Amino acid sequence: MGSAEPRIEILIVGAGLAGLFCALECKRRGFAPIVLESRDVVQSVGDFITIGPTAIRAFKNWPTLYDAFHKAAYDTNVYYHKQHGEVGAGPRKVNESFGWNIIRPDLHKMLMDTVLANGIGVRYLQHVVEFLETPDKGGVKLSDGEILYADLVIAADGIRSKSWMVVTGEEPKTYSSGSAIFRCAYPTSHAMTIPSLRENWDTSTHGETMHFFLGSVSHGIMLIGKEKTCWGWMHRDDETTSVESWSAKLSSETALQQLDGDGEWSPEYRAVVDATPPNSIIHWRLVWRDLHKDWVSPKGRVVQIGDAAHAFLPTSVNGGTQAFEDAVSLPCCLRMAIDQKGLDGIPTATKVHNTLRLDRVSFIQQLGFKRRNAYYNLDWEAVKKDPSLVASEPAKWQYEHDPEKYAATRFEECRNCLETGKAFKNTNVPEHYTFEPWTVKDMEAGTK
């Protein structure tokens, strides 16, 4: 693919998963991306993340990243337990359509290494306090007063992005979900000091395993890999200890107190929580946001991707995958629009990208709400007969999607529809799906 003429400068705010991969794809398309990050040392924290086939296929454009991902990804047998520990279903081998689990910090390091190896600049600056735009530029204002401009600014700075004021003119409304989640990872060698865990789930005997412990008001996950053991617990929120932040930490003693408040749990699951090293547990408050249709500023020079545009519940098992799909789709749209109109094509590209992605993201967000409710209302006798009832494996329309091919083949039609006012029909969703706006209230009431 030819290089862009003139030189297209792009600022990407946020060195997370979405921002780093978008930088790589912008580079591949011939642009000049620079990643801006407010922390001088990026510390990626958390447990594991599931990356679906649609994202993994895109990694093939970066062979070193693709190989490193597959070497580090977990190959798990999955078990579904009742809260107290009884196995209700499993083991089940994870279907390739589900994707692969990987430790989030490991994936982050792979992406950062690939970005730096390909000569993409990463600048560690003051916090971005405001996003700006002129008719032909996007910009950011930093906390020290410095202002930076580029042909396009991509907001990849997560759920608390400051970009909403320039995109919609107001901050998104948030609603308490009533839930929070503990997330943690530590060395499996430490976990194997627990006698029952070593006896029953040692990886040399049982391979890598993932365990769901499903209760009536909360659920836990335990993943035992060769190198790392992760656990997470999605539960009723305790507003005295949880915040919407990757830097919030709490002790294993506090975690166990809250865990035991929800009834009897598997002794092995409790032991994994109890053995957690100090300062390792993230307590993340799950805050809901209504669907947002518009991820692009009025002049098209600031665009949101990943969590900045669309946050997901963990039960969607697809938030990271959709962030990577964004990171593929947007640069493809930019390349096509700029080839047609030069710099003047940027606003068209961002708006086409938004349109191509909205319906798909919206439906997958809704699936997260529905799966969360289903976990707490299980018929275990039915599950024993059909374990797929509790599986989170995606449907064919999800895992066979190719975000790059889709953007390339639907770009012209979508652009024409936006320019003429004609309705555009996305085909990256279930065949009979019709997009309807929704709110958190709708999802809670079960009306959508």
Tab-separated table of C-alpha atoms in Angstrom:
chain	number	residue	atom	x	y	z
A	1	MET	CA	0.000	0.000	0.000
A	2	GLY	CA	1.385	3.380	-0.974
A	3	SER	CA	2.441	5.992	1.536
A	4	ALA	CA	0.130	8.894	2.271
A	5	GLU	CA	0.779	12.211	0.520
A	6	PRO	CA	0.774	14.677	2.079
A	7	ARG	CA	2.023	13.399	5.447
A	8	ILE	CA	-1.011	12.711	7.654
A	9	GLU	CA	-0.312	13.407	11.322
A	10	ILE	CA	-2.455	11.596	13.881
A	11	LEU	CA	-2.418	11.985	17.656
A	12	ILE	CA	-3.661	8.951	19.566
A	13	VAL	CA	-4.520	9.760	23.163
A	14	GLY	CA	-4.039	6.720	25.374
A	15	ALA	CA	-1.454	3.926	25.280
A	16	GLY	CA	-3.884	1.152	26.113
A	17	LEU	CA	-4.753	-1.838	23.957
A	18	ALA	CA	-6.965	0.094	21.523
A	19	GLY	CA	-4.608	3.042	21.189
A	20	LEU	CA	-1.475	0.984	20.612
A	21	PHE	CA	-3.008	-1.300	18.009
A	22	CYS	CA	-4.634	1.642	16.252
A	23	ALA	CA	-1.182	3.256	16.070
A	24	LEU	CA	0.156	0.131	14.380
A	25	GLU	CA	-2.688	0.050	11.870
A	26	CYS	CA	-2.296	3.770	11.141
A	27	LYS	CA	1.390	3.149	10.485
A	28	ARG	CA	0.525	0.242	8.183
A	29	ARG	CA	-1.800	2.543	6.234
A	30	GLY	CA	0.973	5.056	5.650
A	31	PHE	CA	0.105	7.655	8.292
A	32	ALA	CA	2.285	9.267	10.955
A	33	PRO	CA	0.785	8.375	14.348
A	34	ILE	CA	2.076	9.562	17.706
A	35	VAL	CA	0.757	8.011	20.914
A	36	LEU	CA	0.243	10.328	23.880
A	37	GLU	CA	0.229	8.893	27.393
A	38	SER	CA	-0.010	10.739	30.694
A	39	ARG	CA	2.027	8.240	32.726
A	40	ASP	CA	5.788	8.232	32.244
A	41	VAL	CA	5.830	4.474	32.853
A	42	VAL	CA	2.792	2.680	31.503
A	43	GLN	CA	1.724	0.123	34.089
A	44	SER	CA	-0.900	-2.198	32.681
A	45	VAL	CA	-2.717	-4.027	35.463
A	46	GLY	CA	-5.516	-6.513	35.818
A	47	ASP	CA	-6.092	-10.197	35.273
A	48	PHE	CA	-6.827	-11.870	31.954
A	49	ILE	CA	-8.650	-10.658	28.893
A	50	THR	CA	-10.391	-12.661	26.174
A	51	ILE	CA	-9.464	-11.743	22.601
A	52	GLY	CA	-11.735	-13.079	19.870
A	53	PRO	CA	-10.890	-14.387	16.398
A	54	THR	CA	-11.783	-11.141	14.638
A	55	ALA	CA	-8.970	-9.370	16.495
A	56	ILE	CA	-6.478	-12.232	16.400
A	57	ARG	CA	-6.721	-12.449	12.616
A	58	ALA	CA	-5.774	-8.772	12.446
A	59	PHE	CA	-2.597	-9.537	14.414
A	60	LYS	CA	-1.357	-11.482	11.383
A	61	ASN	CA	-0.388	-8.160	9.806
A	62	TRP	CA	2.236	-7.992	12.574
A	63	PRO	CA	3.892	-11.444	12.587
A	64	THR	CA	6.047	-10.850	15.671
A	65	LEU	CA	2.980	-9.795	17.653
A	66	TYR	CA	0.929	-12.685	16.274
A	67	ASP	CA	3.550	-15.259	17.253
A	68	ALA	CA	4.081	-13.765	20.707
A	69	PHE	CA	0.345	-13.720	21.336
A	70	HIS	CA	-0.070	-17.406	20.571
A	71	LYS	CA	2.911	-18.366	22.707
A	72	ALA	CA	1.449	-16.530	25.711
A	73	ALA	CA	-2.255	-17.292	25.254
A	74	TYR	CA	-3.959	-19.805	27.532
A	75	ASP	CA	-5.243	-23.132	26.219
A	76	THR	CA	-7.879	-23.969	28.813
A	77	ASN	CA	-10.333	-26.656	29.748
A	78	VAL	CA	-13.441	-24.959	31.168
A	79	TYR	CA	-15.493	-26.072	34.175
A	80	TYR	CA	-18.759	-24.601	35.432
A	81	HIS	CA	-19.307	-24.968	39.174
A	82	LYS	CA	-22.096	-24.202	41.533
A	83	GLN	CA	-21.054	-21.531	43.989
A	84	HIS	CA	-20.045	-24.010	46.696
A	85	GLY	CA	-17.806	-25.925	44.283
A	86	GLU	CA	-19.790	-28.810	42.774
A	87	VAL	CA	-19.041	-29.211	39.073
A	88	GLY	CA	-22.192	-28.667	37.049
A	89	ALA	CA	-20.601	-28.929	33.604
A	90	GLY	CA	-17.174	-29.562	32.158
A	91	PRO	CA	-14.519	-30.004	31.261
A	92	ARG	CA	-15.184	-28.336	27.919
A	93	LYS	CA	-12.430	-27.366	25.545
A	94	VAL	CA	-12.662	-23.732	24.541
A	95	ASN	CA	-13.858	-23.478	20.969
A	96	GLU	CA	-11.612	-21.454	18.668
A	97	SER	CA	-14.616	-19.279	17.880
A	98	PHE	CA	-14.423	-18.051	21.476
A	99	GLY	CA	-10.880	-16.793	21.055
A	100	TRP	CA	-8.024	-16.987	23.515
A	101	ASN	CA	-7.394	-15.760	27.028
A	102	ILE	CA	-4.212	-13.871	27.789
A	103	ILE	CA	-2.866	-11.900	30.732
A	104	ARG	CA	-3.705	-8.255	30.062
A	105	PRO	CA	-0.269	-6.857	31.064
A	106	ASP	CA	1.429	-9.437	28.827
A	107	LEU	CA	-0.649	-8.377	25.826
A	108	HIS	CA	-0.037	-4.735	26.598
A	109	LYS	CA	3.727	-5.275	26.629
A	110	MET	CA	3.582	-7.142	23.303
A	111	LEU	CA	1.747	-4.228	21.722
A	112	MET	CA	4.081	-1.614	23.177
A	113	ASP	CA	7.142	-3.572	22.027
A	114	THR	CA	5.686	-3.805	18.515
A	115	VAL	CA	4.855	-0.087	18.437
A	116	LEU	CA	8.367	0.915	19.471
A	117	ALA	CA	10.008	-1.615	17.135
A	118	ASN	CA	8.169	-0.024	14.216
A	119	GLY	CA	9.379	3.486	14.966
A	120	ILE	CA	6.077	4.869	16.266
A	121	GLY	CA	6.558	7.670	18.740
A	122	VAL	CA	5.164	7.394	22.270
A	123	ARG	CA	5.232	10.680	24.183
A	124	TYR	CA	4.714	10.805	27.931
A	125	LEU	CA	3.045	14.127	28.662
A	126	GLN	CA	0.839	15.886	31.164
A	127	HIS	CA	-2.794	14.825	31.431
A	128	VAL	CA	-5.118	15.779	28.594
A	129	VAL	CA	-7.721	18.098	30.100
A	130	GLU	CA	-9.558	19.053	26.912
A	131	PHE	CA	-9.988	17.921	23.321
A	132	LEU	CA	-10.183	20.621	20.664
A	133	GLU	CA	-10.995	20.969	16.999
A	134	THR	CA	-10.816	23.553	14.252
A	135	PRO	CA	-12.271	23.106	10.754
A	136	ASP	CA	-9.124	21.289	9.610
A	137	LYS	CA	-7.386	20.105	12.797
A	138	GLY	CA	-7.984	18.168	15.969
A	139	GLY	CA	-6.163	19.044	19.152
A	140	VAL	CA	-5.589	18.441	22.828
A	141	LYS	CA	-4.907	20.802	25.707
A	142	LEU	CA	-2.622	19.457	28.438
A	143	SER	CA	-2.774	20.177	32.149
A	144	ASP	CA	0.315	22.387	31.881
A	145	GLY	CA	-1.407	24.550	29.250
A	146	GLU	CA	0.410	23.153	26.194
A	147	ILE	CA	-1.784	22.638	23.105
A	148	LEU	CA	-1.018	20.089	20.397
A	149	TYR	CA	-2.716	19.873	16.996
A	150	ALA	CA	-2.787	17.211	14.269
A	151	ASP	CA	-4.833	16.311	11.225
A	152	LEU	CA	-6.818	13.896	13.397
A	153	VAL	CA	-7.023	13.126	17.108
A	154	ILE	CA	-8.099	9.648	18.170
A	155	ALA	CA	-9.415	9.399	21.736
A	156	ALA	CA	-8.381	5.977	23.036
A	157	ASP	CA	-8.144	7.061	26.657
A	158	GLY	CA	-10.849	4.855	28.146
A	159	ILE	CA	-14.166	5.310	29.867
A	160	ARG	CA	-13.259	8.627	31.461
A	161	SER	CA	-12.130	10.233	28.221
A	162	LYS	CA	-12.253	14.015	28.161
A	163	SER	CA	-13.300	13.834	24.513
A	164	TRP	CA	-17.037	13.750	25.193
A	165	MET	CA	-17.308	17.538	25.512
A	166	VAL	CA	-16.022	18.093	21.975
A	167	VAL	CA	-17.953	15.096	20.583
A	168	THR	CA	-21.414	15.657	22.097
A	169	GLY	CA	-21.106	18.787	24.224
A	170	GLU	CA	-21.781	16.947	27.479
A	171	GLU	CA	-20.361	14.234	29.676
A	172	PRO	CA	-22.085	10.843	29.365
A	173	LYS	CA	-24.572	10.050	32.098
A	174	THR	CA	-23.540	7.192	34.344
A	175	TYR	CA	-25.656	4.818	36.389
A	176	SER	CA	-24.701	2.532	39.218
A	177	SER	CA	-24.995	-1.075	38.104
A	178	GLY	CA	-25.121	-2.218	41.697
A	179	SER	CA	-22.170	-4.457	40.832
A	180	ALA	CA	-18.401	-4.367	41.064
A	181	ILE	CA	-15.643	-6.794	40.188
A	182	PHE	CA	-12.441	-7.927	41.867
A	183	ARG	CA	-9.649	-8.679	39.384
A	184	CYS	CA	-6.275	-10.183	40.198
A	185	ALA	CA	-3.365	-12.177	38.776
A	186	TYR	CA	-0.317	-13.646	40.465
A	187	PRO	CA	2.280	-16.385	39.770
A	188	THR	CA	0.898	-19.919	39.560
A	189	SER	CA	3.910	-21.107	41.544
A	190	HIS	CA	2.454	-19.130	44.451
A	191	ALA	CA	-1.033	-20.567	43.899
A	192	MET	CA	0.369	-24.096	43.935
A	193	THR	CA	1.408	-23.671	47.566
A	194	ILE	CA	-2.290	-24.331	48.282
A	195	PRO	CA	-2.462	-28.126	48.857
A	196	SER	CA	-5.982	-28.686	47.472
A	197	LEU	CA	-5.244	-26.611	44.377
A	198	ARG	CA	-1.970	-28.438	43.761
A	199	GLU	CA	-3.697	-31.798	44.197
A	200	ASN	CA	-6.764	-31.127	42.059
A	201	TRP	CA	-5.738	-28.589	39.399
A	202	ASP	CA	-1.992	-28.749	38.877
A	203	THR	CA	-1.358	-27.803	35.235
A	204	SER	CA	1.089	-30.656	34.669
A	205	THR	CA	-1.798	-33.081	35.249
A	206	HIS	CA	-4.925	-31.208	34.240
A	207	GLY	CA	-3.537	-28.663	31.792
A	208	GLU	CA	-4.590	-25.046	31.989
A	209	THR	CA	-8.098	-24.708	33.411
A	210	MET	CA	-10.762	-22.036	33.750
A	211	HIS	CA	-13.448	-22.329	36.413
A	212	PHE	CA	-16.733	-20.431	36.665
A	213	PHE	CA	-18.404	-20.421	40.102
A	214	LEU	CA	-21.995	-19.289	39.548
A	215	GLY	CA	-24.203	-18.090	42.377
A	216	SER	CA	-27.598	-16.414	42.576
A	217	VAL	CA	-26.310	-12.838	43.018
A	218	SER	CA	-22.633	-13.034	42.044
A	219	HIS	CA	-20.159	-15.177	40.161
A	220	GLY	CA	-16.450	-15.915	40.330
A	221	ILE	CA	-13.831	-16.960	37.803
A	222	MET	CA	-10.550	-18.759	38.435
A	223	LEU	CA	-8.041	-19.334	35.646
A	224	ILE	CA	-4.970	-21.469	36.331
A	225	GLY	CA	-2.236	-21.173	33.735
A	226	LYS	CA	1.291	-22.449	33.608
A	227	GLU	CA	2.732	-19.064	34.554
A	228	LYS	CA	-0.115	-17.021	36.054
A	229	THR	CA	-3.237	-17.733	38.084
A	230	CYS	CA	-6.069	-15.225	37.811
A	231	TRP	CA	-9.288	-14.820	39.689
A	232	GLY	CA	-12.191	-12.423	39.426
A	233	TRP	CA	-15.444	-11.961	41.297
A	234	MET	CA	-18.416	-9.993	39.932
A	235	HIS	CA	-20.610	-9.101	42.880
A	236	ARG	CA	-22.880	-6.588	44.542
A	237	ASP	CA	-21.101	-3.272	44.870
A	238	ASP	CA	-19.614	-2.015	48.116
A	239	GLU	CA	-19.201	1.705	47.444
A	240	THR	CA	-16.778	2.064	50.357
A	241	THR	CA	-14.079	0.039	48.597
A	242	SER	CA	-14.756	0.039	44.824
A	243	VAL	CA	-14.020	2.793	42.316
A	244	GLU	CA	-13.957	2.933	38.531
A	245	SER	CA	-10.174	2.787	38.348
A	246	TRP	CA	-7.341	0.395	37.517
A	247	SER	CA	-5.288	1.848	40.391
A	248	ALA	CA	-7.685	1.029	43.252
A	249	LYS	CA	-6.376	-1.800	45.422
A	250	LEU	CA	-7.693	-3.709	48.430
A	251	SER	CA	-6.492	-6.520	50.660
A	252	SER	CA	-7.349	-10.206	50.399
A	253	GLU	CA	-8.839	-9.987	53.904
A	254	THR	CA	-11.338	-7.361	52.755
A	255	ALA	CA	-12.085	-9.359	49.612
A	256	LEU	CA	-12.796	-12.506	51.638
A	257	GLN	CA	-15.104	-10.640	53.990
A	258	GLN	CA	-17.188	-9.482	51.046
A	259	LEU	CA	-16.998	-12.893	49.349
A	260	ASP	CA	-18.295	-14.670	52.442
A	261	GLY	CA	-21.145	-12.200	52.680
A	262	ASP	CA	-22.649	-13.858	49.592
A	263	GLY	CA	-22.871	-17.350	51.106
A	264	GLU	CA	-20.797	-20.519	50.926
A	265	TRP	CA	-18.062	-20.630	48.287
A	266	SER	CA	-15.811	-23.361	46.972
A	267	PRO	CA	-12.926	-23.878	49.439
A	268	GLU	CA	-10.481	-23.839	46.519
A	269	TYR	CA	-11.829	-20.536	45.228
A	270	ARG	CA	-11.598	-19.022	48.712
A	271	ALA	CA	-8.045	-20.322	49.028
A	272	VAL	CA	-7.003	-18.639	45.778
A	273	VAL	CA	-8.433	-15.352	47.041
A	274	ASP	CA	-6.818	-15.788	50.461
A	275	ALA	CA	-3.379	-16.475	48.939
A	276	THR	CA	-3.385	-13.254	46.917
A	277	PRO	CA	-0.193	-11.212	47.455
A	278	PRO	CA	-0.578	-7.694	48.901
A	279	ASN	CA	-1.548	-4.808	46.596
A	280	SER	CA	-2.669	-7.151	43.821
A	281	ILE	CA	-6.479	-6.910	43.837
A	282	ILE	CA	-8.206	-4.348	41.636
A	283	HIS	CA	-11.725	-3.481	42.819
A	284	TRP	CA	-13.503	-2.050	39.808
A	285	ARG	CA	-16.937	-0.509	40.093
A	286	LEU	CA	-19.143	-1.412	37.131
A	287	VAL	CA	-20.765	1.826	36.064
A	288	TRP	CA	-23.300	1.694	33.285
A	289	ARG	CA	-23.605	4.149	30.436
A	290	ASP	CA	-26.414	4.481	27.954
A	291	LEU	CA	-25.678	3.715	24.315
A	292	HIS	CA	-23.964	6.591	22.530
A	293	LYS	CA	-24.526	6.776	18.792
A	294	ASP	CA	-22.014	9.511	18.016
A	295	TRP	CA	-18.281	8.929	18.522
A	296	VAL	CA	-17.162	11.727	16.198
A	297	SER	CA	-16.902	15.474	16.814
A	298	PRO	CA	-19.000	17.833	14.633
A	299	LYS	CA	-16.138	18.641	12.263
A	300	GLY	CA	-14.921	15.049	12.187
A	301	ARG	CA	-11.436	15.778	13.541
A	302	VAL	CA	-11.786	13.950	16.875
A	303	VAL	CA	-12.978	10.334	16.993
A	304	GLN	CA	-13.366	7.919	19.902
A	305	ILE	CA	-12.430	4.250	19.875
A	306	GLY	CA	-12.537	1.414	22.410
A	307	ASP	CA	-13.924	2.122	25.866
A	308	ALA	CA	-13.897	5.850	25.164
A	309	ALA	CA	-16.707	5.208	22.682
A	310	HIS	CA	-18.424	2.110	24.057
A	311	ALA	CA	-17.896	0.489	27.444
A	312	PHE	CA	-18.815	-3.185	27.956
A	313	LEU	CA	-19.782	-5.279	30.937
A	314	PRO	CA	-17.275	-8.104	31.589
A	315	THR	CA	-20.037	-10.613	30.794
A	316	SER	CA	-19.997	-9.468	27.172
A	317	VAL	CA	-16.617	-11.278	26.886
A	318	ASN	CA	-15.983	-9.012	23.917
A	319	GLY	CA	-14.936	-5.524	25.022
A	320	GLY	CA	-11.278	-5.998	24.127
A	321	THR	CA	-12.146	-7.611	20.818
A	322	GLN	CA	-14.364	-4.691	19.821
A	323	ALA	CA	-11.600	-2.241	20.713
A	324	PHE	CA	-9.271	-4.065	18.316
A	325	GLU	CA	-11.968	-4.106	15.633
A	326	ASP	CA	-12.226	-0.309	16.000
A	327	ALA	CA	-8.465	-0.060	15.660
A	328	VAL	CA	-8.628	-1.906	12.330
A	329	SER	CA	-11.733	-0.270	10.887
A	330	LEU	CA	-10.832	3.382	11.441
A	331	PRO	CA	-7.430	3.406	9.673
A	332	CYS	CA	-8.945	1.493	6.753
A	333	CYS	CA	-11.674	4.120	6.378
A	334	LEU	CA	-9.099	6.890	6.667
A	335	ARG	CA	-6.955	5.385	3.923
A	336	MET	CA	-9.880	5.107	1.510
A	337	ALA	CA	-11.222	8.601	2.187
A	338	ILE	CA	-7.821	10.291	2.022
A	339	ASP	CA	-6.989	8.536	-1.239
A	340	GLN	CA	-10.131	10.128	-2.676
A	341	LYS	CA	-10.078	13.614	-1.138
A	342	GLY	CA	-6.763	14.116	0.629
A	343	LEU	CA	-6.957	15.763	4.039
A	344	ASP	CA	-10.512	16.887	3.312
A	345	GLY	CA	-11.557	13.232	3.419
A	346	ILE	CA	-10.816	12.803	7.130
A	347	PRO	CA	-14.268	13.895	8.403
A	348	THR	CA	-15.907	11.497	5.937
A	349	ALA	CA	-13.702	8.649	7.125
A	350	THR	CA	-14.483	9.115	10.813
A	351	LYS	CA	-18.222	9.331	10.214
A	352	VAL	CA	-18.263	6.271	7.952
A	353	HIS	CA	-16.305	4.327	10.569
A	354	ASN	CA	-18.820	5.333	13.246
A	355	THR	CA	-21.715	4.192	11.069
A	356	LEU	CA	-20.115	0.874	10.122
A	357	ARG	CA	-19.375	0.001	13.752
A	358	LEU	CA	-22.360	1.309	15.728
A	359	ASP	CA	-24.946	-1.437	15.190
A	360	ARG	CA	-22.486	-4.242	15.877
A	361	VAL	CA	-21.119	-2.685	19.044
A	362	SER	CA	-24.592	-1.842	20.326
A	363	PHE	CA	-25.858	-5.401	19.970
A	364	ILE	CA	-22.807	-6.928	21.651
A	365	GLN	CA	-23.149	-4.457	24.529
A	366	GLN	CA	-26.714	-5.681	25.019
A	367	LEU	CA	-25.529	-9.295	25.075
A	368	GLY	CA	-23.401	-8.467	28.119
A	369	PHE	CA	-26.474	-7.351	30.071
A	370	LYS	CA	-28.451	-10.429	29.073
A	371	ARG	CA	-25.646	-12.864	29.893
A	372	ARG	CA	-25.172	-11.272	33.319
A	373	ASN	CA	-28.838	-11.856	34.150
A	374	ALA	CA	-28.733	-15.401	32.773
A	375	TYR	CA	-25.816	-16.353	35.046
A	376	TYR	CA	-27.915	-15.608	38.117
A	377	ASN	CA	-30.960	-17.572	36.996
A	378	LEU	CA	-29.486	-20.908	35.926
A	379	ASP	CA	-31.369	-24.184	35.756
A	380	TRP	CA	-28.504	-26.494	36.711
A	381	GLU	CA	-30.360	-29.643	35.687
A	382	ALA	CA	-30.714	-28.197	32.196
A	383	VAL	CA	-27.051	-27.179	32.216
A	384	LYS	CA	-25.968	-30.740	33.027
A	385	LYS	CA	-27.827	-31.914	29.913
A	386	ASP	CA	-26.642	-29.044	27.719
A	387	PRO	CA	-23.467	-27.268	28.955
A	388	SER	CA	-23.686	-24.792	26.080
A	389	LEU	CA	-26.376	-22.996	28.099
A	390	VAL	CA	-23.659	-21.434	30.246
A	391	ALA	CA	-20.976	-21.088	27.574
A	392	SER	CA	-20.112	-17.606	26.380
A	393	GLU	CA	-19.064	-18.665	22.911
A	394	PRO	CA	-19.985	-16.156	20.210
A	395	ALA	CA	-22.287	-16.782	17.290
A	396	LYS	CA	-21.054	-17.203	13.716
A	397	TRP	CA	-21.878	-13.577	12.796
A	398	GLN	CA	-19.520	-12.475	15.576
A	399	TYR	CA	-16.464	-14.636	15.010
A	400	GLU	CA	-16.456	-14.766	11.193
A	401	HIS	CA	-16.482	-10.980	10.837
A	402	ASP	CA	-13.460	-9.312	9.204
A	403	PRO	CA	-13.405	-5.617	10.246
A	404	GLU	CA	-10.851	-4.650	7.601
A	405	LYS	CA	-12.653	-6.358	4.735
A	406	TYR	CA	-15.986	-5.024	5.952
A	407	ALA	CA	-14.726	-1.432	6.038
A	408	ALA	CA	-13.113	-1.762	2.623
A	409	THR	CA	-16.138	-3.301	0.900
A	410	ARG	CA	-18.877	-1.204	2.517
A	411	PHE	CA	-17.090	2.157	2.619
A	412	GLU	CA	-18.403	3.573	-0.673
A	413	GLU	CA	-21.986	2.544	-0.055
A	414	CYS	CA	-21.913	3.933	3.462
A	415	ARG	CA	-20.330	7.204	2.345
A	416	ASN	CA	-22.970	7.628	-0.348
A	417	CYS	CA	-25.763	6.991	2.165
A	418	LEU	CA	-24.383	9.572	4.560
A	419	GLU	CA	-24.086	12.156	1.795
A	420	THR	CA	-27.563	11.546	0.347
A	421	GLY	CA	-29.466	10.814	3.543
A	422	LYS	CA	-30.332	7.305	2.400
A	423	ALA	CA	-30.618	4.635	5.108
A	424	PHE	CA	-27.606	2.335	5.432
A	425	LYS	CA	-28.027	-1.305	6.471
A	426	ASN	CA	-25.153	-2.946	8.327
A	427	THR	CA	-24.516	-6.645	7.735
A	428	ASN	CA	-21.997	-7.231	10.561
A	429	VAL	CA	-24.845	-8.117	12.940
A	430	PRO	CA	-27.348	-11.009	13.118
A	431	GLU	CA	-29.320	-11.324	9.895
A	432	HIS	CA	-32.653	-10.217	11.321
A	433	TYR	CA	-31.329	-7.607	13.745
A	434	THR	CA	-32.704	-4.087	13.457
A	435	PHE	CA	-30.894	-1.377	15.360
A	436	GLU	CA	-32.854	0.423	18.053
A	437	PRO	CA	-31.396	2.917	20.513
A	438	TRP	CA	-31.430	1.685	24.114
A	439	THR	CA	-30.763	2.926	27.613
A	440	VAL	CA	-29.618	1.243	30.792
A	441	LYS	CA	-33.200	1.572	32.049
A	442	ASP	CA	-34.408	-0.397	29.005
A	443	MET	CA	-31.908	-3.182	29.642
A	444	GLU	CA	-32.762	-3.424	33.325
A	445	ALA	CA	-36.470	-3.585	32.512
A	446	GLY	CA	-35.884	-6.211	29.816
A	447	THR	CA	-37.628	-4.133	27.171
A	448	LYS	CA	-34.749	-4.355	24.655
